[in-house]
mmCIF file of C-alpha atoms and ligand atoms in Angstrom:
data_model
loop_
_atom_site.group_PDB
_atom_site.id
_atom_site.type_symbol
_atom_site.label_atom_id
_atom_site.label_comp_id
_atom_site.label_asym_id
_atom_site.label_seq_id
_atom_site.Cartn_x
_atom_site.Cartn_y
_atom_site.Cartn_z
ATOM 1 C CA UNK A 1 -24.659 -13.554 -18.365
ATOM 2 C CA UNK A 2 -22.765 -13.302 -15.585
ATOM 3 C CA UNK A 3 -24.902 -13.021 -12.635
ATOM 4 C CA UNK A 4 -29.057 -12.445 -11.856
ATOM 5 C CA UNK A 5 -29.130 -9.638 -9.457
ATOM 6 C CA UNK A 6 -31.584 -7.465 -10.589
ATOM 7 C CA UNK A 7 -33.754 -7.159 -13.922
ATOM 8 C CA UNK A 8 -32.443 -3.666 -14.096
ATOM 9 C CA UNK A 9 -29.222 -5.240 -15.175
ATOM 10 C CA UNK A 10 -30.767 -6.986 -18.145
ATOM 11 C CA UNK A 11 -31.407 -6.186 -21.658
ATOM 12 C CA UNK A 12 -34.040 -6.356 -23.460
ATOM 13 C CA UNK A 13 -32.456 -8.987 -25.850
ATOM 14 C CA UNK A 14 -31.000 -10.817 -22.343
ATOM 15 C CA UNK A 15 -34.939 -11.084 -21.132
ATOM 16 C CA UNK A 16 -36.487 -12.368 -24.901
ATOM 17 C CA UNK A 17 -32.882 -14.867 -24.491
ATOM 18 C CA UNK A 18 -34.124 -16.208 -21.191
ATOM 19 C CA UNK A 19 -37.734 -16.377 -22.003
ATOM 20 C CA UNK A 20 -37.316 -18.141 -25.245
ATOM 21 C CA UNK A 21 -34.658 -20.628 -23.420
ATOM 22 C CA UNK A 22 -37.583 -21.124 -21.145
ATOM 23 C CA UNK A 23 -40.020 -22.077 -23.204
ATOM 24 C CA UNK A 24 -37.730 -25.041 -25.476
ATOM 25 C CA UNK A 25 -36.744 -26.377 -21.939
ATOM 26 C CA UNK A 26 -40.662 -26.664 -20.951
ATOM 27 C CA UNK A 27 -41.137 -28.214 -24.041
ATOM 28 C CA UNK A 28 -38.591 -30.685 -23.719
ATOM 29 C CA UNK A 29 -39.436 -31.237 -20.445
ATOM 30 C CA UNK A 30 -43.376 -32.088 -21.674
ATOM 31 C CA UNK A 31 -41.810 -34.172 -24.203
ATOM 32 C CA UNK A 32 -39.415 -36.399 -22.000
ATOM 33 C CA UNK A 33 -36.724 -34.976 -23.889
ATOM 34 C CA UNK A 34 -33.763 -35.224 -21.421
ATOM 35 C CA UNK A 35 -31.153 -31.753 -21.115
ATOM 36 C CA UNK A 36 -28.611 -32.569 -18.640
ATOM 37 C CA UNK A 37 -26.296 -29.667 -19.832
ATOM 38 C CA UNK A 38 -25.200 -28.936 -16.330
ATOM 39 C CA UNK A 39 -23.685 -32.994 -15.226
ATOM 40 C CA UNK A 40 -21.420 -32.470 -12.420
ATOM 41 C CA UNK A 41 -22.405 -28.674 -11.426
ATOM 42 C CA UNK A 42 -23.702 -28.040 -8.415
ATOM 43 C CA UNK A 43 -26.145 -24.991 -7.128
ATOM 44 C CA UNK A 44 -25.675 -23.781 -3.453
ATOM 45 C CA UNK A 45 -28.926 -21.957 -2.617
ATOM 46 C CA UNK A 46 -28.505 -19.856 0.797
ATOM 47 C CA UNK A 47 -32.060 -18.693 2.466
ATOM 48 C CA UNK A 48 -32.276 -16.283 4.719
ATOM 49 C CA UNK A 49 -36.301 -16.337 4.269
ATOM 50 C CA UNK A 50 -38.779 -18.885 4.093
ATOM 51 C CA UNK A 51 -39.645 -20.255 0.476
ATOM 52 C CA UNK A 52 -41.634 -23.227 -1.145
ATOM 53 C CA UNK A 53 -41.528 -22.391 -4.857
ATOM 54 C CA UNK A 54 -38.210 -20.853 -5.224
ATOM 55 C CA UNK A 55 -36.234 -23.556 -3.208
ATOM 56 C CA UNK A 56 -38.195 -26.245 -4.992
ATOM 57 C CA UNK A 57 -37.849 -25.573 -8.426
ATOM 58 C CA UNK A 58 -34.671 -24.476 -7.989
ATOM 59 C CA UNK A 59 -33.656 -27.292 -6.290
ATOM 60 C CA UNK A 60 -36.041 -29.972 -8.842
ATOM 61 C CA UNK A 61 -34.205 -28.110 -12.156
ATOM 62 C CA UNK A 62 -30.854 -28.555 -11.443
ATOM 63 C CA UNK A 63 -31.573 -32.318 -10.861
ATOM 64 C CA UNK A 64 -33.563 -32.215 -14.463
ATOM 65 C CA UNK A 65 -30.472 -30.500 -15.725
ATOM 66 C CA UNK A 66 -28.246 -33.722 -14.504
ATOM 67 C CA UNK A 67 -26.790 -31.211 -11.706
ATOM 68 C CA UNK A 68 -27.766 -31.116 -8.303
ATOM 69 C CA UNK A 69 -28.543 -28.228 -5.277
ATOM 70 C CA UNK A 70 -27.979 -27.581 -1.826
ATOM 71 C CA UNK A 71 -30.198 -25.944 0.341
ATOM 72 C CA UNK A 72 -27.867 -24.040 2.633
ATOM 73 C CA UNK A 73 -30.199 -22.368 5.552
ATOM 74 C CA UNK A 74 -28.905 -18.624 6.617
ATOM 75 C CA UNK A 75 -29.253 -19.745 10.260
ATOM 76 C CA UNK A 76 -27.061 -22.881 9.707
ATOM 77 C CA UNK A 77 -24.265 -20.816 7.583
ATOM 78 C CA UNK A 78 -21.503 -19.047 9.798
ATOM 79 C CA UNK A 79 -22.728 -16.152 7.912
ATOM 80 C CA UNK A 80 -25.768 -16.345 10.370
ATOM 81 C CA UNK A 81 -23.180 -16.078 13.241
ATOM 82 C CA UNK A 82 -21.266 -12.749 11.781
ATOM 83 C CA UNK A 83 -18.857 -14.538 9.323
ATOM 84 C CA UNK A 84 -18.544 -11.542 6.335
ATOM 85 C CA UNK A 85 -20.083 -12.010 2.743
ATOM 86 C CA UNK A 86 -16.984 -11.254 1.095
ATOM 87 C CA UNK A 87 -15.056 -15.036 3.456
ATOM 88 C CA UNK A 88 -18.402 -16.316 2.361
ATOM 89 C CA UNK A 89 -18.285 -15.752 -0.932
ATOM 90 C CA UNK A 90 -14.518 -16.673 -1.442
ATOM 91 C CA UNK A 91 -15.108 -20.224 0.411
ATOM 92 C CA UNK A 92 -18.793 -21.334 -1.402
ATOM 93 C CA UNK A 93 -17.180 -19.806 -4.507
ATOM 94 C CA UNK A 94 -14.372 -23.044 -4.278
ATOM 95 C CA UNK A 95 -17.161 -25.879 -3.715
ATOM 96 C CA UNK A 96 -19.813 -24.782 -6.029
ATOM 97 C CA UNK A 97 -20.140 -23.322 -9.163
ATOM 98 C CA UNK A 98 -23.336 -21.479 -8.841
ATOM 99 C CA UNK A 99 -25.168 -19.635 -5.924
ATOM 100 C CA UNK A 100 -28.499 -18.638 -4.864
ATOM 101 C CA UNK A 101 -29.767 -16.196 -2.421
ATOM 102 C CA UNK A 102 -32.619 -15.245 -0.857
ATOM 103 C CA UNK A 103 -32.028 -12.279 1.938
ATOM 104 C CA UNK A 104 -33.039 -8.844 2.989
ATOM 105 C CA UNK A 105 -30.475 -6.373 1.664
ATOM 106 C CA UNK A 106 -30.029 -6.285 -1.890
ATOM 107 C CA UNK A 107 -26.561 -4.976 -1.258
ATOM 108 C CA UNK A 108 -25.934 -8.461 0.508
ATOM 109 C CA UNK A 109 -26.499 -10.081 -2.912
ATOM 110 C CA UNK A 110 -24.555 -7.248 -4.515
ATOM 111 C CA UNK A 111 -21.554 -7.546 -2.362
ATOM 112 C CA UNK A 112 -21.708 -11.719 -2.901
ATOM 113 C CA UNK A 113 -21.416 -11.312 -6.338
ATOM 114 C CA UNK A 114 -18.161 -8.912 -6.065
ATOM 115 C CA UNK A 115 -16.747 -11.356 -3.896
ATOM 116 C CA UNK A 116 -17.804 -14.555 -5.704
ATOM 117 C CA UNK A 117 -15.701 -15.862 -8.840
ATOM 118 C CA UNK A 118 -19.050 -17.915 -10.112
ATOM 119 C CA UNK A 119 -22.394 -16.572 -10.949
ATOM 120 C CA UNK A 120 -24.592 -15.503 -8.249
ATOM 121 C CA UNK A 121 -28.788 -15.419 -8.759
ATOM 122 C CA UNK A 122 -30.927 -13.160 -6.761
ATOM 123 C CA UNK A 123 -33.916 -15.560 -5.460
ATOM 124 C CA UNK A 124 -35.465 -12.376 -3.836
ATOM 125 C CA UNK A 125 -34.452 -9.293 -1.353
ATOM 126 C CA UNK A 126 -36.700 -6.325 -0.094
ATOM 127 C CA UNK A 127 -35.898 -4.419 -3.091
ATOM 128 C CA UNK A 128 -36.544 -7.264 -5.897
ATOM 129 C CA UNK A 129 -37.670 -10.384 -7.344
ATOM 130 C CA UNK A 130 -36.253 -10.996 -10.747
ATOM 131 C CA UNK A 131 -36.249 -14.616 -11.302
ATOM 132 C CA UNK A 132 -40.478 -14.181 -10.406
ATOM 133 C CA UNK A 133 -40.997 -11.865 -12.900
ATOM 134 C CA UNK A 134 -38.946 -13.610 -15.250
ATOM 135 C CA UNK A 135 -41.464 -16.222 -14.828
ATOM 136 C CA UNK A 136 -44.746 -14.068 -14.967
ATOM 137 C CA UNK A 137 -43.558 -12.397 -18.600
ATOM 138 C CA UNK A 138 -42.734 -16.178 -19.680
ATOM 139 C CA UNK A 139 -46.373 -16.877 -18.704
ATOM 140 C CA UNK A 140 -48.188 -13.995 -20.295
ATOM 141 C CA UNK A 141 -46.149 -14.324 -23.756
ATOM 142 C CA UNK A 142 -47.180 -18.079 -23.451
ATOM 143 C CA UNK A 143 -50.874 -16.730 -22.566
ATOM 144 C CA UNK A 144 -50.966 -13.779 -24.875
ATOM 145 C CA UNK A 145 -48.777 -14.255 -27.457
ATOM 146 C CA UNK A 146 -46.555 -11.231 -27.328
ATOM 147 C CA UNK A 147 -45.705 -8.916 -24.678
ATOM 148 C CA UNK A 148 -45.078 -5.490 -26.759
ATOM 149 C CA UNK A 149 -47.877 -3.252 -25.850
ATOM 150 C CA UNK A 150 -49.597 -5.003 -23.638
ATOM 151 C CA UNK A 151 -50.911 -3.439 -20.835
ATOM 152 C CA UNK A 152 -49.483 -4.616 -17.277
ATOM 153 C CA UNK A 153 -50.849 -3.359 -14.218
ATOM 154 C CA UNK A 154 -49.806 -3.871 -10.579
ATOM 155 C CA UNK A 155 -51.800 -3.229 -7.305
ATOM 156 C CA UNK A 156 -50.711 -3.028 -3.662
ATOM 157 C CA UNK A 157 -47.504 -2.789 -1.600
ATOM 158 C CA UNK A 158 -45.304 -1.141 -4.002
ATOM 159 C CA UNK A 159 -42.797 -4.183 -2.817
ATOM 160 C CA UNK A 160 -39.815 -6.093 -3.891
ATOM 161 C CA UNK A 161 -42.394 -7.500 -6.868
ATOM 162 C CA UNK A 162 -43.602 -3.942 -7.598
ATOM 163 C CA UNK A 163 -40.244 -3.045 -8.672
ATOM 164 C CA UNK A 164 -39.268 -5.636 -10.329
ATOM 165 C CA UNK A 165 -42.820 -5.698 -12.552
ATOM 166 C CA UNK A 166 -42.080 -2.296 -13.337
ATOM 167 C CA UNK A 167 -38.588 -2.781 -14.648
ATOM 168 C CA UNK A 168 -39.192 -6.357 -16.435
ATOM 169 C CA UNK A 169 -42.522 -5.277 -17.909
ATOM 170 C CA UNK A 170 -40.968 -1.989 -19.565
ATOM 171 C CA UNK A 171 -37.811 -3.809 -20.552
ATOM 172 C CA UNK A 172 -39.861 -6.214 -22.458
ATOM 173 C CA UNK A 173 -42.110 -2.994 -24.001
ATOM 174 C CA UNK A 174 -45.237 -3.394 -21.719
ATOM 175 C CA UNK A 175 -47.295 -0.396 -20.525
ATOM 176 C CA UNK A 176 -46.788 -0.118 -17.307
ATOM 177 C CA UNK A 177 -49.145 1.015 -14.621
ATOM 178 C CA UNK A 178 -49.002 0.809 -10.404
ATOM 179 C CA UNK A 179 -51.418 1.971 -7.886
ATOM 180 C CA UNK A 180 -50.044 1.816 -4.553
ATOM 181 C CA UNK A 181 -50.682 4.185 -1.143
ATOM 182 C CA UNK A 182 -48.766 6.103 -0.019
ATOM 183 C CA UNK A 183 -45.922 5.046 2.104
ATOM 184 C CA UNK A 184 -46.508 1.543 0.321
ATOM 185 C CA UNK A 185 -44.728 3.178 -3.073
ATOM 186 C CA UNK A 186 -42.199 1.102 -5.440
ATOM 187 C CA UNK A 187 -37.951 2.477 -4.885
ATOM 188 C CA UNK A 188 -37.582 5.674 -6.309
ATOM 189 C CA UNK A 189 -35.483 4.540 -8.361
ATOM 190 C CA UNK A 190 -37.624 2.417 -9.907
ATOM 191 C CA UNK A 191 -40.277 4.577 -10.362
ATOM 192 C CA UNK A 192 -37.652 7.622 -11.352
ATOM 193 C CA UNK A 193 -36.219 5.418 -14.289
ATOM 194 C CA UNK A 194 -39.921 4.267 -15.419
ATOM 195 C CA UNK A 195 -40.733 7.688 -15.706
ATOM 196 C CA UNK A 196 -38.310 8.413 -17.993
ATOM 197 C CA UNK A 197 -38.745 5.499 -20.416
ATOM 198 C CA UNK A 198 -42.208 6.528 -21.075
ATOM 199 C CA UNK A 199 -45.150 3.847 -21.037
ATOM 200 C CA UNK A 200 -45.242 3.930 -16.743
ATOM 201 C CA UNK A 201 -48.304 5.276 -14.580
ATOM 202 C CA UNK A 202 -47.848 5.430 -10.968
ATOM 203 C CA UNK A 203 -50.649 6.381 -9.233
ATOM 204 C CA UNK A 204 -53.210 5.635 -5.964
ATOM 205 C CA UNK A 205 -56.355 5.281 -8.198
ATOM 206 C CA UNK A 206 -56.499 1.193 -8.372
ATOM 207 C CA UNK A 207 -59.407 1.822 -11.255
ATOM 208 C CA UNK A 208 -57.039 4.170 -12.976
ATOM 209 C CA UNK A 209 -54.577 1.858 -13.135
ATOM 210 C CA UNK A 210 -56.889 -1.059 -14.206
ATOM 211 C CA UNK A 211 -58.181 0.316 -17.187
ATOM 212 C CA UNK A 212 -57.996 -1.548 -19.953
ATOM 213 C CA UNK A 213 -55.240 -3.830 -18.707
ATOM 214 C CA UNK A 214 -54.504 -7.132 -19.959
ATOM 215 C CA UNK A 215 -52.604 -8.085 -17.133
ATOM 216 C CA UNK A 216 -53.768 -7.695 -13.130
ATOM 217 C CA UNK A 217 -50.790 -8.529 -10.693
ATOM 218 C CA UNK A 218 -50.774 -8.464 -7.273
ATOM 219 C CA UNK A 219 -48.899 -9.298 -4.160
ATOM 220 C CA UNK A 220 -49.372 -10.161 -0.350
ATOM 221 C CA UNK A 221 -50.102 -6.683 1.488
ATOM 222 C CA UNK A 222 -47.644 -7.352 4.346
ATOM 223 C CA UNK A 223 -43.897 -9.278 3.016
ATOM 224 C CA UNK A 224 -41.733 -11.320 4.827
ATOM 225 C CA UNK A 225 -39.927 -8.770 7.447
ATOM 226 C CA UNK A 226 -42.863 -6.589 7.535
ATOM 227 C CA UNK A 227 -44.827 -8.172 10.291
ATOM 228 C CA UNK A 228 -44.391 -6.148 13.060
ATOM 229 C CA UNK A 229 -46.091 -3.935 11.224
ATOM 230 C CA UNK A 230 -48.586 -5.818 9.750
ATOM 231 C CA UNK A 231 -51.766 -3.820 10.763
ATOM 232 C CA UNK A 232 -50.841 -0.985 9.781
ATOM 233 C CA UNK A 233 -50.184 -2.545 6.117
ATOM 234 C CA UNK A 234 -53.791 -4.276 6.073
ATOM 235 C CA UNK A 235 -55.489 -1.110 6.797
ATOM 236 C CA UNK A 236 -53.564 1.114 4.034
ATOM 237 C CA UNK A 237 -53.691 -1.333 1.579
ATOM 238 C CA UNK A 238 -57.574 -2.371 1.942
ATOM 239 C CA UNK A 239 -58.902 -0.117 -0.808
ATOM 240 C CA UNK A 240 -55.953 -1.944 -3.316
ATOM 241 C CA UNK A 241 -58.098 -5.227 -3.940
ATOM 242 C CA UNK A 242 -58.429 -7.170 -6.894
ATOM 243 C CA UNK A 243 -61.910 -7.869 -6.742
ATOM 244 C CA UNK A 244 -64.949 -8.192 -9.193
ATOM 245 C CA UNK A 245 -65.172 -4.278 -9.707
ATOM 246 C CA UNK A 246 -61.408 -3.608 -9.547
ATOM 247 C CA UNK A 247 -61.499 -6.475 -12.425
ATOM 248 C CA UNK A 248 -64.518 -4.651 -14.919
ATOM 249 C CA UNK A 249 -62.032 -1.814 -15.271
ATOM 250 C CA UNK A 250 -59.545 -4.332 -17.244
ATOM 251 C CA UNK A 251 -59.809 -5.762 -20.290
ATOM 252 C CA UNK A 252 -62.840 -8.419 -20.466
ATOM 253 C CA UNK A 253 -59.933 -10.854 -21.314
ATOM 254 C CA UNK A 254 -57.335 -9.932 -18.838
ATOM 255 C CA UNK A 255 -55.241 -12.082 -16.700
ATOM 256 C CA UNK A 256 -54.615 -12.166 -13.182
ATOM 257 C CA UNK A 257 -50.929 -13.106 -11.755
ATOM 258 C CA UNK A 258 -50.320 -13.754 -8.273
ATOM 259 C CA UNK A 259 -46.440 -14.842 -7.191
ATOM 260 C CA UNK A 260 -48.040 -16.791 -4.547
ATOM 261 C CA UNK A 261 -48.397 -17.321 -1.459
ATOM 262 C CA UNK A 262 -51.774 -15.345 -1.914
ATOM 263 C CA UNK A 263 -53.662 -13.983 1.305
ATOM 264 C CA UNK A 264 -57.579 -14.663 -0.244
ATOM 265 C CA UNK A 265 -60.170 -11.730 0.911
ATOM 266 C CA UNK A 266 -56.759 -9.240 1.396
ATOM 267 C CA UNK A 267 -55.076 -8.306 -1.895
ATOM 268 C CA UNK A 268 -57.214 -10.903 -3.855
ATOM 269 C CA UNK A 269 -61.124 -12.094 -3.715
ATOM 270 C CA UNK A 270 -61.296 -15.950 -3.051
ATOM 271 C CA UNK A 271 -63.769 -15.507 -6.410
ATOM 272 C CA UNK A 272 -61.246 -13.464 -8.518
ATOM 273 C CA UNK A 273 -58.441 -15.742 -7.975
ATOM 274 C CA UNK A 274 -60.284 -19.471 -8.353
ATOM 275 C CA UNK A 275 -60.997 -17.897 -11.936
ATOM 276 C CA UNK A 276 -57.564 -17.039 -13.181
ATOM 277 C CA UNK A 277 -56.638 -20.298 -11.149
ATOM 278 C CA UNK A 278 -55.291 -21.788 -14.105
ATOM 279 C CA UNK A 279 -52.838 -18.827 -14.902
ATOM 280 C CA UNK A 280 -51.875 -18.137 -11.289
ATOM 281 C CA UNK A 281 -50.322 -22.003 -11.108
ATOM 282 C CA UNK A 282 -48.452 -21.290 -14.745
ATOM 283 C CA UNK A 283 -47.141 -18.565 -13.499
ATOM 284 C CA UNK A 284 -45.947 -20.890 -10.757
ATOM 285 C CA UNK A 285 -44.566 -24.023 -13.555
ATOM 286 C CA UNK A 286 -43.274 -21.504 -15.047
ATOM 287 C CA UNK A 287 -40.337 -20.685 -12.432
ATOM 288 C CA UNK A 288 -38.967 -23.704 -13.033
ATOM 289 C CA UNK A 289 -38.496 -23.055 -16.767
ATOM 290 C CA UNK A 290 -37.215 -20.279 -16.535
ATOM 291 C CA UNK A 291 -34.721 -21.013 -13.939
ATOM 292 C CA UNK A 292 -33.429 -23.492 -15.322
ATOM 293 C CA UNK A 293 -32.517 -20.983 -18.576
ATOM 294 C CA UNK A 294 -31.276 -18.747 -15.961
ATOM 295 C CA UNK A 295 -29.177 -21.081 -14.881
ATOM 296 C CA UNK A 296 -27.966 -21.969 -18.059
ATOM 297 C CA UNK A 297 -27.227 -18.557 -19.615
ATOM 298 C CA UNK A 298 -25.029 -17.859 -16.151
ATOM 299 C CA UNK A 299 -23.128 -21.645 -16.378
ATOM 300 C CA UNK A 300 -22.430 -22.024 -20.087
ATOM 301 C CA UNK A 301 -22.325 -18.555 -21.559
HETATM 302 N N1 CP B 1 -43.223 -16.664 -5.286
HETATM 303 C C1 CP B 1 -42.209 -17.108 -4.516
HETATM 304 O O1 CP B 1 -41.067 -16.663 -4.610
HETATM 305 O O2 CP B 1 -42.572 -18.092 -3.677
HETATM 306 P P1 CP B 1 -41.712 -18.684 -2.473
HETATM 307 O O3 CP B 1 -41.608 -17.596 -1.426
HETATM 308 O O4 CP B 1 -42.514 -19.853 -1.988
HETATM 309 O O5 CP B 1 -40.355 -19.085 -2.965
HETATM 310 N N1 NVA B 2 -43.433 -9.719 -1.548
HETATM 311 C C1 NVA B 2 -43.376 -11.057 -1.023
HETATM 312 C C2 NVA B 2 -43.069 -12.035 -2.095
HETATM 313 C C3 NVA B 2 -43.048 -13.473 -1.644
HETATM 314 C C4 NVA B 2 -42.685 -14.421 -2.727
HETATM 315 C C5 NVA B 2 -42.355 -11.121 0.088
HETATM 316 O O1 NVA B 2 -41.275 -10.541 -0.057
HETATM 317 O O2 NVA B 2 -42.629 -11.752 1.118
#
């Protein structure tokens, strides 16, 4: 694999890779059995947004791999002054030989990765958040056993999480189902390419949506960028809960997944997510598995 920009990019065969790479590193990593396939490499991981989870386990699995990671702040970077991606891309790509990014634009990332001669990794833009939901299929294969035919479903801001959900879940043969309101809808795109591989409901019925699922994901109702317009969000997005009714629809044995950081009595009850506490901070172990096989399918394949 050459780069992680977006899951749209992926096969199906290049997700069940990664996951399956992800689960023999976590249990080598339960089992003290030391992996440092990437000595001498090191990760340059440029934020443009805030992060806890995705700069730490980044930063924690390249030292487990026997590499090591920079955390290169946006507003630090000459990039933050005006300096072009492409000069960017050219320089880091002669010190490092891996980079990170977490930014607006997915275009940013895009253009990085035409520029860059080593293997860029999307850590999230508006438009997506592959290396999360990388992590959230890892965790409902480990809590579910299989993925194929499952039913996933997603309420909220039809955000960068949304879309990537949609994609991942469908690539790895999920049923897919959204309710969002409008003007909070996934891309287009997304939702355009969905619709044509069958197995993808979009509507603004959350119950709809919730039937039967196995899996209940949500989001925070107003993402980094969106704060100006914050109230606005809140009060289009209050009927999009995950609550004790929303959660009757789904299957008596669904899970709930939560990227994190979660905003309790907005998208999520404090109840609701206390009980799926357990799979909510897998989900979160779980990114730095399946990093780490990120990483290694883009360094030594
Ligand atoms: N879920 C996630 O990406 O968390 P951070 O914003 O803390 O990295
Ligand atoms: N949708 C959220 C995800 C945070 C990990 C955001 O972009 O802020």
């Amino acid at each position: 694999m050459k780069h992680l920009l977006k899951l749209m990019d992926l096969t199906t065969d290049e997700i069940v890779d990664i996951l399956d790479l992800g689960d023999r590193l976590k249990y080598e990593n339960k089992n003290a059995i030391t992996h440092h396939h990437l000595e001498g490499k090191t990760l340059g991981m440029i934020f443009n947004k805030a992060s806890t989870r995705t700069r730490v386990s980044f930063e924690v699995g390249m030292a487990q791999l026997g590499g090591r990671a920079l955390f290169l702040s946006a507003n630090d970077l000459q990039i933050g002054r005006g300096e072009p991606v492409e000069d960017t891309a050219r320089v880091l790509s002669r010190y490092l030989d891996c980079i990170m990014i977490r930014t607006y634009d997915q275009q940013e990332v895009e253009q990085f990765a035409a520029y860059s001669s080593i293997p860029v990794i999307n850590g999230l833009t508006d438009s997506c958040h592959p290396c999360q939901v990388l992590a959230d299929l890892m965790t409902i294969r480990e809590h579910k056993g299989c993925l194929q035919k499952l039913k996933l479903c997603y309420l909220g801001s039809g955000n960068n999480v949304a879309n990537s959900l949609i994609v991942g879940g469908i690539k790895a043969g999920m049923k897919v189902s959204a309710a969002c309101p409008p003007y909070c809808q996934p891309d287009r795109e997304v939702t355009q390419w969905a619709e044509r591989q069958g197995n993808f409901v979009l509507t603004d019925n959350c119950y709809e949506a919730a039937q039967d699922a196995d899996v209940i994901c949500t989001d925070t109702w107003v993402s980094m960028g969106q704060e100006r317009n914050s109230d606005e969000l809140l009060e289009k997005l209050k009927q999009y809960q995950v609550n004790d009714k929303l959660m009757e629809a789904a299957d008596k044995n669904a899970m709930v997944l939560h990227c994190l950081p979660a905003y309790r009595g907005r998208e999520i009850t404090a109840k609701v997510f206390e009980e799926h506490a357990g799979e909510i901070f897998d989900e979160a172990e779980n990114r730095l598995h399946v990093q780490k096989a990120v990483l290694l399918k883009c360094l030594k394949s």
